[in-house]
Amino acid sequence: MRTLPIFFFSAGFLISCSSVRTVDFETPVDTSDKQITFQERQVYFQEDLGLVVDNTFDGARLNGIEKLNDSTIKAIIRPENEPINSSPYYAFKIASNTPKKVYVSLEYPKGHAHRYVPKVKKPTEEWEALDPSKTFIMDSLVTLELLLDKEPTLIAAQELQTSEQVKEWYHDLSSDKGYVRAYIYGTSKMGRELPVLDIYHGGKANKPIIVLLTRQHPPEVTGFFAFKAFLETVLDDSELSKAFLDTHRILAFPMLNPDGVDLGHWRHNAGGVDTNRDWSKYRQPEIRQTVEFIEEQLKNDGARLLLGLDFHSTYKDVFYTNTSQEGSALPHFEKDWFSALGENIPDYKVNESSGNSTKPVSKGWFLKRHGAVGITYEIGDNTPRDRIRTIGRVSAQEMMKILRSNTNLN
Ligand SMILES: [Zn+2]
């Protein structure tokens, strides 16, 4: 793989836009910094049971272990801070000095129910969901039956997608295609890179912009899988893709919360804040720099922001939309898009949940600040991975068709 030019914007580039316009929401949220607790990164040697347990890697989450009996250890799992949305995320490696059956009890704080089906991976193998008959749930104690040996087994709430892995993915994309420009437009609170992919054919002046966001919430990996499939479809060099990128520009943000992702957070960034409540006053560096970057592009290139899709995960597939479409650039987009998805994804029923964004979430910001269609694109935690690829692909194709025909009408 050849090395890629990654462009860094200097601080001076952003200076002119440090006073981006804030947006008021009905229910403000205090997104000033909150204290977080860091997990201790270490290799635990549990000598009685002959086990080695390890959380010294990006995306790990393990706050301690304890022996419960001769075949069981407890893995203590804690969030970065509280209060927090109940999405107990865990990830660690475990090995045994001799091949044997071992029980690992995940212990969450009281009040947090088990959410994620454990995924298991050996170093040279693919991720697999743990057989449901090997998981025993009792309140906030969830016991996993594992067959272990000397080779470490990775156990995680969802398939790991660290900032390094995501970087490898977008580097490959932008090395393959000259029209995918990878920029680092800022840094997170702890200094990790904030990347954006700037995508268009030919010149960018006056091209309407579509913004794609993901990974505000670290464990929401299925939303990221849809983002990937969506973007890869926009970049598949089909006739549709070529025509679309001749007339439109995509700004895709593949990693909005790299600190949270690499620290194995349940939901927040290193400022201890849900970044998807910060789209009003932009108090967190990740959101502030993202907004500044978007605003600067719109201003410099005389462009209109048409559509913002923010990819997340929840218990089921659902699109959260804005009920009020006041000032919307494309008031019919959702209706057309959802009916096309219903027709073109086999055995699929679109699940739309519409509401006005009273809290400062991105979908409300897209509409209130820019008159753009704003949608929170949610994929179920357990939606089969090949199904996610289909939904991601078809939703990209149908978006391109609608926006193309909209361009032709003008
Ligand atoms: Zn989310």
Short mmCIF file of C-alpha atoms and ligand atoms in Angstrom, two decimals:
data_model
loop_
_atom_site.label_atom_id
_atom_site.label_comp_id
_atom_site.label_asym_id
_atom_site.label_seq_id
_atom_site.Cartn_x
_atom_site.Cartn_y
_atom_site.Cartn_z
CA MET A 1 0.00 0.00 0.00
CA ARG A 2 1.47 3.35 -0.93
CA THR A 3 1.63 6.16 1.57
CA LEU A 4 -1.04 8.74 1.27
CA PRO A 5 -1.02 12.43 1.39
CA ILE A 6 -3.17 13.36 4.36
CA PHE A 7 -3.76 17.06 4.45
CA PHE A 8 -3.71 18.96 7.69
CA PHE A 9 -5.54 22.22 7.92
CA SER A 10 -3.54 24.76 9.86
CA ALA A 11 -5.09 26.62 12.76
CA GLY A 12 -5.13 29.73 10.58
CA PHE A 13 -7.45 28.02 8.17
CA LEU A 14 -10.13 27.86 10.83
CA ILE A 15 -9.57 31.19 12.53
CA SER A 16 -12.04 33.07 10.38
CA CYS A 17 -14.89 30.83 11.47
CA SER A 18 -14.32 30.61 15.22
CA SER A 19 -17.60 32.44 15.75
CA VAL A 20 -19.97 29.95 14.15
CA ARG A 21 -23.60 30.61 14.79
CA THR A 22 -25.12 28.70 17.70
CA VAL A 23 -28.60 27.19 17.45
CA ASP A 24 -31.27 27.29 20.14
CA PHE A 25 -33.25 24.19 21.09
CA GLU A 26 -36.35 23.94 23.26
CA THR A 27 -34.61 21.77 25.88
CA PRO A 28 -30.99 22.91 26.35
CA VAL A 29 -28.48 20.37 27.66
CA ASP A 30 -25.44 21.25 29.75
CA THR A 31 -22.57 19.88 27.67
CA SER A 32 -19.73 21.42 29.65
CA ASP A 33 -16.98 18.95 30.65
CA LYS A 34 -17.77 16.25 33.20
CA GLN A 35 -15.24 14.12 35.08
CA ILE A 36 -14.53 10.70 33.61
CA THR A 37 -12.79 7.72 35.23
CA PHE A 38 -10.11 6.00 33.19
CA GLN A 39 -9.88 2.24 33.40
CA GLU A 40 -6.47 0.91 34.47
CA ARG A 41 -4.84 -0.66 31.45
CA GLN A 42 -3.12 -3.86 32.55
CA VAL A 43 -2.55 -7.57 32.10
CA TYR A 44 -4.17 -9.51 34.96
CA PHE A 45 -2.61 -12.86 35.93
CA GLN A 46 -5.21 -14.98 37.72
CA GLU A 47 -2.90 -17.72 38.93
CA ASP A 48 -5.43 -19.99 40.73
CA LEU A 49 -7.38 -20.44 37.52
CA GLY A 50 -4.39 -20.17 35.19
CA LEU A 51 -5.89 -17.24 33.33
CA VAL A 52 -4.43 -14.13 31.73
CA VAL A 53 -6.86 -11.26 31.11
CA ASP A 54 -5.82 -8.17 29.19
CA ASN A 55 -7.31 -4.74 28.49
CA THR A 56 -4.17 -3.06 27.10
CA PHE A 57 -5.52 -2.36 23.62
CA ASP A 58 -7.59 0.33 21.91
CA GLY A 59 -11.31 -0.20 22.35
CA ALA A 60 -10.87 -2.36 25.47
CA ARG A 61 -13.21 -2.01 28.46
CA LEU A 62 -12.51 -3.95 31.64
CA ASN A 63 -12.32 -2.33 35.08
CA GLY A 64 -11.02 -5.30 37.08
CA ILE A 65 -11.33 -9.04 37.68
CA GLU A 66 -12.10 -11.18 40.74
CA LYS A 67 -12.12 -14.93 41.26
CA LEU A 68 -15.63 -16.19 42.13
CA ASN A 69 -14.93 -19.96 42.29
CA ASP A 70 -12.66 -22.57 40.72
CA SER A 71 -14.16 -22.18 37.27
CA THR A 72 -15.50 -18.60 37.32
CA ILE A 73 -14.08 -15.12 37.31
CA LYS A 74 -15.95 -11.87 37.51
CA ALA A 75 -15.13 -9.17 34.94
CA ILE A 76 -16.02 -5.77 36.38
CA ILE A 77 -17.43 -3.45 33.72
CA ARG A 78 -18.00 0.24 34.48
CA PRO A 79 -18.92 3.26 32.35
CA GLU A 80 -16.71 6.31 31.94
CA ASN A 81 -19.07 8.32 34.15
CA GLU A 82 -22.72 8.49 35.20
CA PRO A 83 -25.52 9.26 34.57
CA ILE A 84 -25.25 7.48 31.27
CA ASN A 85 -27.46 5.77 28.72
CA SER A 86 -27.65 2.02 29.44
CA SER A 87 -25.30 0.55 26.86
CA PRO A 88 -22.85 -1.59 28.87
CA TYR A 89 -19.90 -2.06 26.54
CA TYR A 90 -17.09 -4.48 27.32
CA ALA A 91 -13.99 -5.75 25.50
CA PHE A 92 -11.00 -7.75 26.76
CA LYS A 93 -8.70 -10.64 25.87
CA ILE A 94 -8.56 -13.81 27.88
CA ALA A 95 -6.29 -16.88 27.69
CA SER A 96 -5.87 -20.03 29.76
CA ASN A 97 -2.60 -21.89 30.39
CA THR A 98 -4.37 -25.20 29.63
CA PRO A 99 -7.39 -25.82 27.36
CA LYS A 100 -10.52 -25.68 29.54
CA LYS A 101 -14.05 -24.45 30.06
CA VAL A 102 -14.16 -21.17 32.00
CA TYR A 103 -17.07 -18.98 33.12
CA VAL A 104 -16.75 -15.20 33.00
CA SER A 105 -19.41 -13.17 34.80
CA LEU A 106 -19.75 -9.64 33.46
CA GLU A 107 -20.77 -7.34 36.28
CA TYR A 108 -22.34 -4.00 35.32
CA PRO A 109 -23.32 -1.35 37.85
CA LYS A 110 -26.86 -1.79 39.24
CA GLY A 111 -29.56 -0.47 36.96
CA HIS A 112 -27.77 -1.27 33.71
CA ALA A 113 -29.27 -4.17 31.79
CA HIS A 114 -27.29 -6.42 29.45
CA ARG A 115 -27.53 -5.08 25.88
CA TYR A 116 -24.85 -6.51 23.61
CA VAL A 117 -24.64 -10.16 22.53
CA PRO A 118 -21.00 -11.16 23.13
CA LYS A 119 -18.79 -11.41 20.05
CA VAL A 120 -15.76 -13.70 20.14
CA LYS A 121 -12.62 -13.68 18.03
CA LYS A 122 -9.41 -15.70 17.86
CA PRO A 123 -6.41 -13.79 16.41
CA THR A 124 -6.56 -15.37 12.94
CA GLU A 125 -10.32 -15.85 12.74
CA GLU A 126 -13.40 -13.74 12.06
CA TRP A 127 -15.75 -12.40 14.72
CA GLU A 128 -18.56 -14.71 15.79
CA ALA A 129 -21.52 -14.15 18.08
CA LEU A 130 -21.34 -16.39 21.15
CA ASP A 131 -23.93 -19.18 21.02
CA PRO A 132 -26.94 -17.92 23.07
CA SER A 133 -26.95 -21.20 25.05
CA LYS A 134 -23.55 -20.12 26.47
CA THR A 135 -24.89 -16.89 28.00
CA PHE A 136 -26.71 -16.86 31.35
CA ILE A 137 -28.36 -13.62 32.41
CA MET A 138 -29.28 -12.79 36.01
CA ASP A 139 -30.08 -9.11 36.49
CA SER A 140 -26.90 -7.12 36.00
CA LEU A 141 -24.70 -10.25 36.19
CA VAL A 142 -24.21 -11.96 32.84
CA THR A 143 -22.22 -15.20 32.76
CA LEU A 144 -20.47 -16.43 29.61
CA GLU A 145 -19.32 -20.02 29.13
CA LEU A 146 -16.06 -20.03 27.19
CA LEU A 147 -13.66 -22.66 25.91
CA LEU A 148 -10.21 -21.18 26.35
CA ASP A 149 -6.64 -22.11 25.59
CA LYS A 150 -3.21 -20.46 25.41
CA GLU A 151 -4.14 -18.39 22.39
CA PRO A 152 -5.94 -15.23 23.59
CA THR A 153 -9.66 -15.02 22.83
CA LEU A 154 -11.05 -11.54 22.27
CA ILE A 155 -14.48 -11.01 23.85
CA ALA A 156 -16.34 -7.80 23.00
CA ALA A 157 -19.80 -6.27 23.02
CA GLN A 158 -19.50 -5.54 19.28
CA GLU A 159 -16.81 -6.14 16.66
CA LEU A 160 -13.94 -3.76 17.44
CA GLN A 161 -13.65 -0.78 15.09
CA THR A 162 -10.93 1.39 16.64
CA SER A 163 -9.74 4.70 15.24
CA GLU A 164 -6.70 2.91 13.78
CA GLN A 165 -8.86 0.31 12.00
CA VAL A 166 -11.14 3.01 10.62
CA LYS A 167 -8.11 4.92 9.41
CA GLU A 168 -6.84 1.88 7.52
CA TRP A 169 -10.23 1.61 5.84
CA TYR A 170 -10.43 5.22 4.70
CA HIS A 171 -6.76 5.30 3.68
CA ASP A 172 -7.42 2.38 1.34
CA LEU A 173 -10.48 4.16 -0.07
CA SER A 174 -8.63 7.39 -0.71
CA SER A 175 -5.52 5.68 -2.13
CA ASP A 176 -7.73 3.85 -4.63
CA LYS A 177 -9.69 6.90 -5.72
CA GLY A 178 -8.17 10.29 -6.37
CA TYR A 179 -11.49 12.07 -5.87
CA VAL A 180 -11.69 10.90 -2.23
CA ARG A 181 -9.64 13.45 -0.33
CA ALA A 182 -8.81 12.52 3.27
CA TYR A 183 -8.20 15.47 5.58
CA ILE A 184 -7.49 15.78 9.26
CA TYR A 185 -9.57 18.83 10.13
CA GLY A 186 -8.99 18.83 13.88
CA THR A 187 -8.15 16.89 16.98
CA SER A 188 -10.17 15.44 19.83
CA LYS A 189 -9.86 16.53 23.44
CA MET A 190 -7.03 14.02 23.94
CA GLY A 191 -5.33 14.85 20.66
CA ARG A 192 -6.60 12.07 18.40
CA GLU A 193 -7.20 12.86 14.73
CA LEU A 194 -10.60 13.98 13.46
CA PRO A 195 -10.79 12.82 9.82
CA VAL A 196 -13.10 13.85 7.00
CA LEU A 197 -13.41 12.52 3.46
CA ASP A 198 -14.17 15.26 0.94
CA ILE A 199 -15.66 13.63 -2.17
CA TYR A 200 -16.61 15.09 -5.57
CA HIS A 201 -15.63 14.93 -9.24
CA GLY A 202 -14.17 17.97 -10.97
CA GLY A 203 -14.58 21.30 -9.19
CA LYS A 204 -16.43 21.78 -5.94
CA ALA A 205 -17.77 25.33 -6.38
CA ASN A 206 -21.55 25.54 -5.91
CA LYS A 207 -22.00 21.78 -5.56
CA PRO A 208 -24.70 21.02 -3.00
CA ILE A 209 -23.29 19.15 0.03
CA ILE A 210 -24.42 15.97 1.78
CA VAL A 211 -22.92 15.37 5.23
CA LEU A 212 -22.48 11.87 6.66
CA LEU A 213 -21.60 11.47 10.35
CA THR A 214 -20.88 8.46 12.53
CA ARG A 215 -19.32 7.18 15.78
CA GLN A 216 -20.56 9.91 18.08
CA HIS A 217 -21.51 6.99 20.34
CA PRO A 218 -18.58 4.56 20.56
CA PRO A 219 -20.26 1.12 20.79
CA GLU A 220 -22.66 1.85 17.93
CA VAL A 221 -20.67 -0.16 15.44
CA THR A 222 -23.64 -1.44 13.39
CA GLY A 223 -24.42 2.16 12.43
CA PHE A 224 -20.81 2.47 11.31
CA PHE A 225 -21.19 -0.67 9.17
CA ALA A 226 -24.15 0.96 7.40
CA PHE A 227 -22.11 4.17 6.95
CA LYS A 228 -19.33 2.08 5.33
CA ALA A 229 -21.69 0.26 2.95
CA PHE A 230 -23.42 3.55 2.13
CA LEU A 231 -20.18 5.34 1.33
CA GLU A 232 -18.66 2.44 -0.61
CA THR A 233 -21.78 2.46 -2.80
CA VAL A 234 -21.46 6.18 -3.48
CA LEU A 235 -17.86 5.39 -4.52
CA ASP A 236 -18.55 2.30 -6.64
CA ASP A 237 -17.95 4.13 -9.95
CA SER A 238 -21.29 3.01 -11.37
CA GLU A 239 -22.98 5.31 -13.87
CA LEU A 240 -25.21 6.52 -11.05
CA SER A 241 -22.25 7.23 -8.77
CA LYS A 242 -20.37 9.09 -11.52
CA ALA A 243 -23.36 11.24 -12.42
CA PHE A 244 -24.07 11.93 -8.76
CA LEU A 245 -20.53 13.00 -7.89
CA ASP A 246 -20.42 15.25 -10.97
CA THR A 247 -23.16 17.34 -9.40
CA HIS A 248 -22.89 16.77 -5.63
CA ARG A 249 -20.26 16.78 -2.93
CA ILE A 250 -20.08 14.49 0.09
CA LEU A 251 -18.39 15.35 3.38
CA ALA A 252 -18.10 12.08 5.30
CA PHE A 253 -16.93 12.08 8.92
CA PRO A 254 -16.03 8.46 9.81
CA MET A 255 -14.88 9.02 13.42
CA LEU A 256 -16.47 11.83 15.41
CA ASN A 257 -15.50 10.54 18.86
CA PRO A 258 -12.10 8.81 18.57
CA ASP A 259 -11.28 9.22 22.30
CA GLY A 260 -14.51 7.50 23.32
CA VAL A 261 -13.95 4.72 20.78
CA ASP A 262 -10.35 3.98 21.77
CA LEU A 263 -11.02 4.33 25.51
CA GLY A 264 -13.84 1.78 25.25
CA HIS A 265 -16.50 4.24 26.41
CA TRP A 266 -20.17 3.34 26.69
CA ARG A 267 -21.36 6.62 25.16
CA HIS A 268 -19.45 9.81 25.97
CA ASN A 269 -16.30 11.55 24.73
CA ALA A 270 -13.24 12.32 26.88
CA GLY A 271 -15.10 15.40 28.13
CA GLY A 272 -17.59 12.98 29.71
CA VAL A 273 -20.35 14.33 27.46
CA ASP A 274 -22.84 12.87 24.97
CA THR A 275 -21.65 14.73 21.86
CA ASN A 276 -25.06 14.25 20.25
CA ARG A 277 -26.45 16.78 22.74
CA ASP A 278 -23.85 19.41 21.88
CA TRP A 279 -25.22 20.67 18.52
CA SER A 280 -26.32 23.96 20.04
CA LYS A 281 -23.38 25.70 21.72
CA TYR A 282 -20.57 23.38 20.50
CA ARG A 283 -18.78 23.19 23.85
CA GLN A 284 -16.97 19.96 23.01
CA PRO A 285 -13.93 20.19 20.69
CA GLU A 286 -15.10 17.36 18.44
CA ILE A 287 -18.42 19.03 17.63
CA ARG A 288 -17.05 22.57 17.57
CA GLN A 289 -14.39 21.71 14.96
CA THR A 290 -16.82 19.62 12.91
CA VAL A 291 -19.31 22.49 12.75
CA GLU A 292 -16.54 24.98 11.96
CA PHE A 293 -15.29 22.78 9.15
CA ILE A 294 -18.74 22.31 7.61
CA GLU A 295 -19.55 26.03 7.86
CA GLU A 296 -16.23 26.98 6.29
CA GLN A 297 -16.82 24.69 3.32
CA LEU A 298 -20.31 26.08 2.77
CA LYS A 299 -19.05 29.63 2.92
CA ASN A 300 -15.94 29.17 0.77
CA ASP A 301 -17.63 27.23 -1.96
CA GLY A 302 -20.98 29.00 -2.09
CA ALA A 303 -22.70 25.70 -1.44
CA ARG A 304 -25.99 24.64 0.06
CA LEU A 305 -26.21 21.86 2.65
CA LEU A 306 -29.01 19.58 1.44
CA LEU A 307 -28.94 16.54 3.66
CA GLY A 308 -27.30 15.28 6.85
CA LEU A 309 -27.33 11.61 7.80
CA ASP A 310 -26.00 10.66 11.24
CA PHE A 311 -25.38 6.89 11.55
CA HIS A 312 -26.07 5.27 14.97
CA SER A 313 -27.25 2.00 16.51
CA THR A 314 -30.11 1.11 18.79
CA TYR A 315 -32.28 -1.93 19.54
CA LYS A 316 -33.84 -2.01 16.07
CA ASP A 317 -33.53 -0.41 12.62
CA VAL A 318 -35.21 3.00 12.67
CA PHE A 319 -34.92 6.37 10.95
CA TYR A 320 -35.50 9.34 13.25
CA THR A 321 -36.74 12.30 11.23
CA ASN A 322 -37.85 15.87 11.90
CA THR A 323 -41.63 16.31 11.93
CA SER A 324 -41.47 20.00 11.17
CA GLN A 325 -39.90 20.58 7.74
CA GLU A 326 -39.99 24.33 8.00
CA GLY A 327 -37.44 25.82 5.62
CA SER A 328 -36.34 22.40 4.37
CA ALA A 329 -34.35 22.29 1.14
CA LEU A 330 -36.03 19.00 0.15
CA PRO A 331 -39.42 18.70 1.82
CA HIS A 332 -40.28 15.47 -0.08
CA PHE A 333 -36.97 13.68 0.37
CA GLU A 334 -37.97 11.44 3.28
CA LYS A 335 -41.22 10.31 1.72
CA ASP A 336 -39.55 9.49 -1.62
CA TRP A 337 -36.53 7.84 -0.03
CA PHE A 338 -38.48 5.66 2.37
CA SER A 339 -40.89 4.46 -0.31
CA ALA A 340 -37.90 3.59 -2.55
CA LEU A 341 -36.27 1.67 0.32
CA GLY A 342 -39.47 -0.27 0.91
CA GLU A 343 -39.58 -1.21 -2.78
CA ASN A 344 -35.91 -2.06 -3.24
CA ILE A 345 -34.82 -3.87 -0.07
CA PRO A 346 -36.22 -7.42 -0.01
CA ASP A 347 -38.63 -8.16 2.88
CA TYR A 348 -38.09 -4.75 4.42
CA LYS A 349 -40.47 -2.40 6.07
CA VAL A 350 -39.23 1.12 6.68
CA ASN A 351 -39.49 2.09 10.32
CA GLU A 352 -39.69 5.88 10.58
CA SER A 353 -40.06 7.66 13.89
CA SER A 354 -40.73 11.34 13.48
CA GLY A 355 -40.37 14.02 16.13
CA ASN A 356 -39.15 17.55 16.54
CA SER A 357 -35.65 17.71 17.94
CA THR A 358 -36.21 19.43 21.26
CA LYS A 359 -32.69 18.53 22.44
CA PRO A 360 -29.53 19.63 20.57
CA VAL A 361 -28.99 16.58 18.34
CA SER A 362 -27.41 16.65 14.88
CA LYS A 363 -30.66 16.00 12.96
CA GLY A 364 -32.20 19.11 14.51
CA TRP A 365 -29.06 21.12 13.80
CA PHE A 366 -29.11 20.21 10.10
CA LEU A 367 -32.65 21.55 9.78
CA LYS A 368 -32.53 24.54 12.11
CA ARG A 369 -29.12 25.82 11.10
CA HIS A 370 -29.13 25.00 7.38
CA GLY A 371 -32.63 24.08 6.28
CA ALA A 372 -31.21 20.67 5.40
CA VAL A 373 -32.98 17.34 5.78
CA GLY A 374 -31.62 15.81 9.00
CA ILE A 375 -32.00 12.11 9.72
CA THR A 376 -30.63 9.89 12.47
CA TYR A 377 -29.98 6.64 10.66
CA GLU A 378 -30.20 3.87 13.27
CA ILE A 379 -29.30 0.22 12.75
CA GLY A 380 -30.27 -2.48 15.24
CA ASP A 381 -27.49 -3.87 17.45
CA ASN A 382 -28.31 -7.37 16.19
CA THR A 383 -29.25 -6.68 12.59
CA PRO A 384 -27.40 -9.37 10.56
CA ARG A 385 -24.22 -7.88 9.12
CA ASP A 386 -24.98 -8.87 5.50
CA ARG A 387 -28.41 -7.28 5.92
CA ILE A 388 -26.76 -4.03 7.09
CA ARG A 389 -24.69 -4.01 3.89
CA THR A 390 -27.86 -4.35 1.80
CA ILE A 391 -29.64 -1.55 3.66
CA GLY A 392 -26.56 0.68 3.42
CA ARG A 393 -26.10 0.00 -0.30
CA VAL A 394 -29.74 0.45 -1.35
CA SER A 395 -30.19 3.56 0.78
CA ALA A 396 -27.17 5.14 -0.95
CA GLN A 397 -28.42 4.23 -4.43
CA GLU A 398 -31.90 5.60 -3.77
CA MET A 399 -30.52 8.79 -2.23
CA MET A 400 -28.37 9.38 -5.31
CA LYS A 401 -31.33 8.80 -7.64
CA ILE A 402 -33.57 11.24 -5.78
CA LEU A 403 -30.95 13.95 -5.51
CA ARG A 404 -30.00 13.48 -9.18
CA SER A 405 -33.59 13.89 -10.36
CA ASN A 406 -33.94 16.89 -8.09
CA THR A 407 -30.88 18.44 -9.80
CA ASN A 408 -32.31 17.71 -13.24
CA LEU A 409 -35.53 19.50 -12.34
CA ASN A 410 -33.70 22.68 -11.39
ZN ZN B 1 -26.37 6.85 19.12
#
